[in-house]
PDB file of C-alpha atoms and ligand atoms in Angstrom:
ATOM      1  CA  MET V   1       0.000   0.000   0.000  1.00  0.00           C
ATOM      2  CA  PRO V   2       1.452   3.398  -1.003  1.00  0.00           C
ATOM      3  CA  HIS V   3       2.558   5.944   1.583  1.00  0.00           C
ATOM      4  CA  VAL V   4       3.712   9.556   1.486  1.00  0.00           C
ATOM      5  CA  PHE V   5       7.354   9.476   0.419  1.00  0.00           C
ATOM      6  CA  SER V   6       8.504  12.785   1.881  1.00  0.00           C
ATOM      7  CA  ILE V   7       7.067  14.534   4.948  1.00  0.00           C
ATOM      8  CA  THR V   8       8.675  17.801   6.028  1.00  0.00           C
ATOM      9  CA  ALA V   9       7.912  20.784   8.268  1.00  0.00           C
ATOM     10  CA  ILE V  10       8.865  24.317   7.246  1.00  0.00           C
ATOM     11  CA  GLN V  11       8.276  27.738   8.723  1.00  0.00           C
ATOM     12  CA  GLY V  12       6.342  29.985   6.354  1.00  0.00           C
ATOM     13  CA  ASP V  13       3.050  31.222   4.988  1.00  0.00           C
ATOM     14  CA  ILE V  14       0.860  28.538   3.483  1.00  0.00           C
ATOM     15  CA  THR V  15      -0.414  30.931   0.802  1.00  0.00           C
ATOM     16  CA  ASP V  16       3.130  31.129  -0.663  1.00  0.00           C
ATOM     17  CA  GLN V  17       3.433  27.397  -1.256  1.00  0.00           C
ATOM     18  CA  GLN V  18       3.953  26.146  -4.805  1.00  0.00           C
ATOM     19  CA  VAL V  19       2.289  22.791  -4.406  1.00  0.00           C
ATOM     20  CA  ASP V  20      -0.563  20.994  -6.108  1.00  0.00           C
ATOM     21  CA  ALA V  21      -2.945  21.465  -3.208  1.00  0.00           C
ATOM     22  CA  VAL V  22      -3.038  23.642  -0.123  1.00  0.00           C
ATOM     23  CA  VAL V  23      -5.158  22.450   2.793  1.00  0.00           C
ATOM     24  CA  ASN V  24      -7.345  25.070   4.436  1.00  0.00           C
ATOM     25  CA  ALA V  25      -8.263  24.997   8.135  1.00  0.00           C
ATOM     26  CA  ALA V  26     -11.806  26.038   7.266  1.00  0.00           C
ATOM     27  CA  ASN V  27     -15.009  26.150   9.311  1.00  0.00           C
ATOM     28  CA  HIS V  28     -18.401  24.524   8.753  1.00  0.00           C
ATOM     29  CA  SER V  29     -19.761  27.443   6.778  1.00  0.00           C
ATOM     30  CA  LEU V  30     -16.991  27.357   4.109  1.00  0.00           C
ATOM     31  CA  MET V  31     -17.571  31.099   3.918  1.00  0.00           C
ATOM     32  CA  GLY V  32     -14.185  32.157   5.207  1.00  0.00           C
ATOM     33  CA  GLY V  33     -12.929  33.237   8.600  1.00  0.00           C
ATOM     34  CA  GLY V  34      -9.700  34.276  10.286  1.00  0.00           C
ATOM     35  CA  GLY V  35      -6.272  32.661  10.404  1.00  0.00           C
ATOM     36  CA  VAL V  36      -5.325  30.383   7.519  1.00  0.00           C
ATOM     37  CA  ASP V  37      -8.839  30.567   6.108  1.00  0.00           C
ATOM     38  CA  GLY V  38      -8.778  34.366   5.898  1.00  0.00           C
ATOM     39  CA  ALA V  39      -5.302  34.376   4.351  1.00  0.00           C
ATOM     40  CA  ILE V  40      -6.279  31.804   1.702  1.00  0.00           C
ATOM     41  CA  HIS V  41      -9.430  33.678   0.667  1.00  0.00           C
ATOM     42  CA  ARG V  42      -7.612  37.032   0.658  1.00  0.00           C
ATOM     43  CA  ARG V  43      -4.770  35.875  -1.546  1.00  0.00           C
ATOM     44  CA  GLY V  44      -6.735  33.346  -3.566  1.00  0.00           C
ATOM     45  CA  GLY V  45      -9.375  35.867  -4.577  1.00  0.00           C
ATOM     46  CA  PRO V  46     -13.156  35.575  -5.080  1.00  0.00           C
ATOM     47  CA  ARG V  47     -13.214  32.412  -7.192  1.00  0.00           C
ATOM     48  CA  ILE V  48     -12.605  30.259  -4.115  1.00  0.00           C
ATOM     49  CA  LYS V  49     -15.617  31.686  -2.294  1.00  0.00           C
ATOM     50  CA  GLU V  50     -17.784  31.307  -5.400  1.00  0.00           C
ATOM     51  CA  GLU V  51     -17.032  27.580  -5.475  1.00  0.00           C
ATOM     52  CA  CYS V  52     -17.544  27.320  -1.716  1.00  0.00           C
ATOM     53  CA  LYS V  53     -20.972  28.909  -2.099  1.00  0.00           C
ATOM     54  CA  ARG V  54     -21.863  26.418  -4.800  1.00  0.00           C
ATOM     55  CA  LEU V  55     -20.675  23.512  -2.635  1.00  0.00           C
ATOM     56  CA  ARG V  56     -22.834  24.754   0.235  1.00  0.00           C
ATOM     57  CA  ALA V  57     -25.867  25.019  -2.022  1.00  0.00           C
ATOM     58  CA  GLU V  58     -25.396  21.693  -3.793  1.00  0.00           C
ATOM     59  CA  ARG V  59     -23.621  19.314  -1.402  1.00  0.00           C
ATOM     60  CA  TYR V  60     -23.411  20.729   2.096  1.00  0.00           C
ATOM     61  CA  PRO V  61     -26.553  22.710   2.930  1.00  0.00           C
ATOM     62  CA  ASP V  62     -25.768  22.241   6.646  1.00  0.00           C
ATOM     63  CA  GLY V  63     -22.071  22.981   6.232  1.00  0.00           C
ATOM     64  CA  LEU V  64     -18.996  20.773   5.910  1.00  0.00           C
ATOM     65  CA  PRO V  65     -18.894  18.328   8.853  1.00  0.00           C
ATOM     66  CA  THR V  66     -15.873  18.204  11.170  1.00  0.00           C
ATOM     67  CA  GLY V  67     -13.178  15.831   9.912  1.00  0.00           C
ATOM     68  CA  GLN V  68     -14.327  15.889   6.277  1.00  0.00           C
ATOM     69  CA  ALA V  69     -12.658  17.561   3.280  1.00  0.00           C
ATOM     70  CA  VAL V  70     -13.678  19.053  -0.055  1.00  0.00           C
ATOM     71  CA  ALA V  71     -11.727  20.733  -2.870  1.00  0.00           C
ATOM     72  CA  THR V  72     -12.106  23.976  -4.791  1.00  0.00           C
ATOM     73  CA  THR V  73      -9.937  25.925  -7.177  1.00  0.00           C
ATOM     74  CA  ALA V  74      -6.979  27.721  -5.588  1.00  0.00           C
ATOM     75  CA  GLY V  75      -7.869  30.891  -7.486  1.00  0.00           C
ATOM     76  CA  ASP V  76      -4.853  33.205  -7.599  1.00  0.00           C
ATOM     77  CA  LEU V  77      -2.719  31.144  -5.201  1.00  0.00           C
ATOM     78  CA  PRO V  78       0.407  29.420  -6.593  1.00  0.00           C
ATOM     79  CA  ALA V  79      -1.323  26.052  -6.159  1.00  0.00           C
ATOM     80  CA  ARG V  80      -3.972  24.297  -8.229  1.00  0.00           C
ATOM     81  CA  TRP V  81      -6.466  23.409  -5.547  1.00  0.00           C
ATOM     82  CA  VAL V  82      -7.501  24.292  -2.038  1.00  0.00           C
ATOM     83  CA  ILE V  83      -8.699  21.350   0.024  1.00  0.00           C
ATOM     84  CA  HIS V  84     -10.975  22.662   2.766  1.00  0.00           C
ATOM     85  CA  THR V  85     -11.288  20.671   5.958  1.00  0.00           C
ATOM     86  CA  VAL V  86     -12.866  21.435   9.321  1.00  0.00           C
ATOM     87  CA  GLY V  87     -10.802  20.595  12.376  1.00  0.00           C
ATOM     88  CA  PRO V  88     -12.286  19.840  15.782  1.00  0.00           C
ATOM     89  CA  THR V  89     -12.383  22.517  18.468  1.00  0.00           C
ATOM     90  CA  TYR V  90     -10.223  21.472  21.386  1.00  0.00           C
ATOM     91  CA  SER V  91     -11.908  19.945  24.402  1.00  0.00           C
ATOM     92  CA  ARG V  92     -10.197  19.061  27.657  1.00  0.00           C
ATOM     93  CA  SER V  93     -12.942  16.616  28.617  1.00  0.00           C
ATOM     94  CA  GLU V  94     -13.350  14.752  25.317  1.00  0.00           C
ATOM     95  CA  ASP V  95     -10.707  13.185  23.083  1.00  0.00           C
ATOM     96  CA  ARG V  96     -11.280  14.487  19.545  1.00  0.00           C
ATOM     97  CA  SER V  97      -7.986  13.309  18.104  1.00  0.00           C
ATOM     98  CA  HIS V  98      -9.763  10.933  15.678  1.00  0.00           C
ATOM     99  CA  LEU V  99     -11.436  13.969  14.094  1.00  0.00           C
ATOM    100  CA  LEU V 100      -8.124  15.801  13.741  1.00  0.00           C
ATOM    101  CA  ALA V 101      -6.558  12.671  12.212  1.00  0.00           C
ATOM    102  CA  SER V 102      -9.553  12.385   9.884  1.00  0.00           C
ATOM    103  CA  CYS V 103      -8.948  15.920   8.553  1.00  0.00           C
ATOM    104  CA  HIS V 104      -5.562  14.704   7.325  1.00  0.00           C
ATOM    105  CA  THR V 105      -6.628  11.356   5.885  1.00  0.00           C
ATOM    106  CA  GLU V 106      -9.701  12.865   4.223  1.00  0.00           C
ATOM    107  CA  ALA V 107      -7.646  15.728   2.742  1.00  0.00           C
ATOM    108  CA  LEU V 108      -5.211  13.159   1.323  1.00  0.00           C
ATOM    109  CA  ARG V 109      -8.112  11.098  -0.045  1.00  0.00           C
ATOM    110  CA  VAL V 110      -9.449  14.194  -1.838  1.00  0.00           C
ATOM    111  CA  ALA V 111      -5.900  14.920  -3.081  1.00  0.00           C
ATOM    112  CA  ASP V 112      -5.809  11.408  -4.559  1.00  0.00           C
ATOM    113  CA  GLU V 113      -9.098  12.027  -6.354  1.00  0.00           C
ATOM    114  CA  LEU V 114      -7.611  15.199  -7.853  1.00  0.00           C
ATOM    115  CA  GLY V 115      -4.297  13.559  -8.724  1.00  0.00           C
ATOM    116  CA  ALA V 116      -2.399  15.991  -6.465  1.00  0.00           C
ATOM    117  CA  LYS V 117       1.111  14.797  -5.571  1.00  0.00           C
ATOM    118  CA  LYS V 118       2.387  17.669  -3.401  1.00  0.00           C
ATOM    119  CA  VAL V 119       0.207  18.870  -0.572  1.00  0.00           C
ATOM    120  CA  ALA V 120       0.786  21.587   2.054  1.00  0.00           C
ATOM    121  CA  PHE V 121      -0.960  21.391   5.445  1.00  0.00           C
ATOM    122  CA  PRO V 122      -1.265  24.104   8.100  1.00  0.00           C
ATOM    123  CA  ALA V 123      -1.385  23.256  11.802  1.00  0.00           C
ATOM    124  CA  ILE V 124      -5.109  22.455  11.704  1.00  0.00           C
ATOM    125  CA  SER V 125      -7.119  23.303  14.861  1.00  0.00           C
ATOM    126  CA  THR V 126      -4.186  25.012  16.624  1.00  0.00           C
ATOM    127  CA  GLY V 127      -5.391  28.592  16.136  1.00  0.00           C
ATOM    128  CA  ALA V 128      -8.951  29.687  16.805  1.00  0.00           C
ATOM    129  CA  TYR V 129      -9.933  26.075  17.555  1.00  0.00           C
ATOM    130  CA  GLY V 130      -7.569  25.955  20.518  1.00  0.00           C
ATOM    131  CA  TYR V 131      -5.628  22.687  20.143  1.00  0.00           C
ATOM    132  CA  PRO V 132      -2.289  22.799  21.968  1.00  0.00           C
ATOM    133  CA  LEU V 133       0.459  22.462  19.339  1.00  0.00           C
ATOM    134  CA  GLU V 134       2.119  19.685  21.367  1.00  0.00           C
ATOM    135  CA  GLU V 135      -1.058  17.616  21.141  1.00  0.00           C
ATOM    136  CA  ALA V 136      -1.967  18.400  17.547  1.00  0.00           C
ATOM    137  CA  ALA V 137       1.474  17.835  15.995  1.00  0.00           C
ATOM    138  CA  PRO V 138       1.885  14.084  16.726  1.00  0.00           C
ATOM    139  CA  ILE V 139      -1.720  13.394  15.684  1.00  0.00           C
ATOM    140  CA  ALA V 140      -1.234  15.214  12.380  1.00  0.00           C
ATOM    141  CA  VAL V 141       2.139  13.613  11.674  1.00  0.00           C
ATOM    142  CA  ARG V 142       0.945  10.093  12.506  1.00  0.00           C
ATOM    143  CA  ALA V 143      -2.182  10.444  10.359  1.00  0.00           C
ATOM    144  CA  VAL V 144      -0.103  11.508   7.339  1.00  0.00           C
ATOM    145  CA  MET V 145       2.534   8.819   7.916  1.00  0.00           C
ATOM    146  CA  ASP V 146      -0.058   6.053   8.166  1.00  0.00           C
ATOM    147  CA  ALA V 147      -2.202   7.212   5.247  1.00  0.00           C
ATOM    148  CA  ASP V 148      -2.717   4.926   2.283  1.00  0.00           C
ATOM    149  CA  THR V 149      -2.273   7.497  -0.492  1.00  0.00           C
ATOM    150  CA  HIS V 150      -0.620   8.287  -3.789  1.00  0.00           C
ATOM    151  CA  VAL V 151       0.367  11.751  -2.557  1.00  0.00           C
ATOM    152  CA  GLU V 152       4.178  11.861  -2.707  1.00  0.00           C
ATOM    153  CA  GLU V 153       5.067  14.934  -0.678  1.00  0.00           C
ATOM    154  CA  VAL V 154       3.467  16.488   2.364  1.00  0.00           C
ATOM    155  CA  ARG V 155       4.760  19.771   3.696  1.00  0.00           C
ATOM    156  CA  PHE V 156       3.552  21.056   7.061  1.00  0.00           C
ATOM    157  CA  VAL V 157       3.751  24.846   6.859  1.00  0.00           C
ATOM    158  CA  LEU V 158       3.945  26.527  10.248  1.00  0.00           C
ATOM    159  CA  PHE V 159       3.551  30.212  10.734  1.00  0.00           C
ATOM    160  CA  ASP V 160       5.891  30.772  13.649  1.00  0.00           C
ATOM    161  CA  ALA V 161       9.137  29.372  15.011  1.00  0.00           C
ATOM    162  CA  ASP V 162       7.532  27.661  18.014  1.00  0.00           C
ATOM    163  CA  ALA V 163       5.001  25.781  15.907  1.00  0.00           C
ATOM    164  CA  HIS V 164       7.735  24.840  13.445  1.00  0.00           C
ATOM    165  CA  ARG V 165       9.915  23.385  16.199  1.00  0.00           C
ATOM    166  CA  ILE V 166       7.031  21.405  17.665  1.00  0.00           C
ATOM    167  CA  TYR V 167       6.074  19.855  14.292  1.00  0.00           C
ATOM    168  CA  GLU V 168       9.725  19.082  13.552  1.00  0.00           C
ATOM    169  CA  ASP V 169      10.029  17.326  16.912  1.00  0.00           C
ATOM    170  CA  ALA V 170       6.874  15.330  16.239  1.00  0.00           C
ATOM    171  CA  LEU V 171       8.190  14.331  12.811  1.00  0.00           C
ATOM    172  CA  ARG V 172      11.536  13.267  14.217  1.00  0.00           C
ATOM    173  CA  ALA V 173       9.867  11.246  16.982  1.00  0.00           C
ATOM    174  CA  ALA V 174       7.482   9.525  14.557  1.00  0.00           C
ATOM    175  CA  GLN V 175      10.155   8.791  11.959  1.00  0.00           C
ATOM    176  CA  GLY V 176      12.424   7.455  14.680  1.00  0.00           C
ATOM    177  CA  SER V 177       9.738   5.044  15.834  1.00  0.00           C
ATOM    178  CA  GLY V 178       8.932   3.959  12.268  1.00  0.00           C
TER     179      GLY V 178
HETATM  180  P1  ADP K   1      -8.219  26.570  13.301  1.00  0.00           P
HETATM  181  O1  ADP K   1      -9.521  27.327  13.250  1.00  0.00           O
HETATM  182  O2  ADP K   1      -8.312  25.197  12.659  1.00  0.00           O
HETATM  183  O3  ADP K   1      -7.619  26.541  14.665  1.00  0.00           O
HETATM  184  P2  ADP K   1      -6.484  28.789  12.369  1.00  0.00           P
HETATM  185  O4  ADP K   1      -6.411  29.268  10.975  1.00  0.00           O
HETATM  186  O5  ADP K   1      -7.101  29.687  13.389  1.00  0.00           O
HETATM  187  O6  ADP K   1      -7.241  27.357  12.297  1.00  0.00           O
HETATM  188  O7  ADP K   1      -5.034  28.402  12.869  1.00  0.00           O
HETATM  189  C1  ADP K   1      -4.333  27.256  12.498  1.00  0.00           C
HETATM  190  C2  ADP K   1      -2.847  27.513  12.568  1.00  0.00           C
HETATM  191  O8  ADP K   1      -2.416  28.181  11.390  1.00  0.00           O
HETATM  192  C3  ADP K   1      -2.377  28.373  13.725  1.00  0.00           C
HETATM  193  O9  ADP K   1      -1.257  27.724  14.310  1.00  0.00           O
HETATM  194  C4  ADP K   1      -1.962  29.695  13.058  1.00  0.00           C
HETATM  195  O10 ADP K   1      -0.871  30.307  13.725  1.00  0.00           O
HETATM  196  C5  ADP K   1      -1.538  29.233  11.700  1.00  0.00           C
HETATM  197  N1  ADP K   1      -1.606  30.208  10.583  1.00  0.00           N
HETATM  198  C6  ADP K   1      -2.348  31.360  10.487  1.00  0.00           C
HETATM  199  N2  ADP K   1      -2.167  31.946   9.290  1.00  0.00           N
HETATM  200  C7  ADP K   1      -1.297  31.153   8.587  1.00  0.00           C
HETATM  201  C8  ADP K   1      -0.700  31.214   7.289  1.00  0.00           C
HETATM  202  N3  ADP K   1      -0.958  32.214   6.434  1.00  0.00           N
HETATM  203  N4  ADP K   1       0.151  30.200   6.925  1.00  0.00           N
HETATM  204  C9  ADP K   1       0.426  29.183   7.755  1.00  0.00           C
HETATM  205  N5  ADP K   1      -0.106  29.078   8.985  1.00  0.00           N
HETATM  206  C10 ADP K   1      -0.944  30.053   9.410  1.00  0.00           C
END
């Protein structure tokens, strides 16, 4: 069964990435928001929102459920597609790690449908949705490592130095343990 060949973590802005698909940490509405979502819609231009509106009308009248993923054009971004996924909000009393893992496996499944080989992920759920980076990073890394996919390269793109270090550590730990 095929696995991602190269998994890396870099510090940067996800809207700068020249990849086939950029993953968006979206919300149920698909109508844009802050953080990564806001940056993607700002730089990608209005075509992304037009497709999101159509998806809401035709496929997701109640919004995109947590842990699922759907693709649109990337508009003016230097990528071909945006894959929108909705991460879980963090809860101290309930383990939602399966939903965070699902965001990654579902995004890779959509990437396979598109034929995307290089995919950039942000640190899903670690901004407005409140996941501690130390908890989110190993879940994200493990989900990508274990995925059965034809995607060849996954790049985690972290906005700041702290997040970058934490994802690098998680990658090193996971690759060390196989
Ligand atoms: P969520 O709602 O899933 O928590 P956010 O967009 O609020 O998503 O935040 C997710 C992570 O993305 C945070 O760690 C935030 O610092 C980071 N981030 C925000 N803007 C960008 C960007 N342009 N590129 C990469 N990462 C970003």
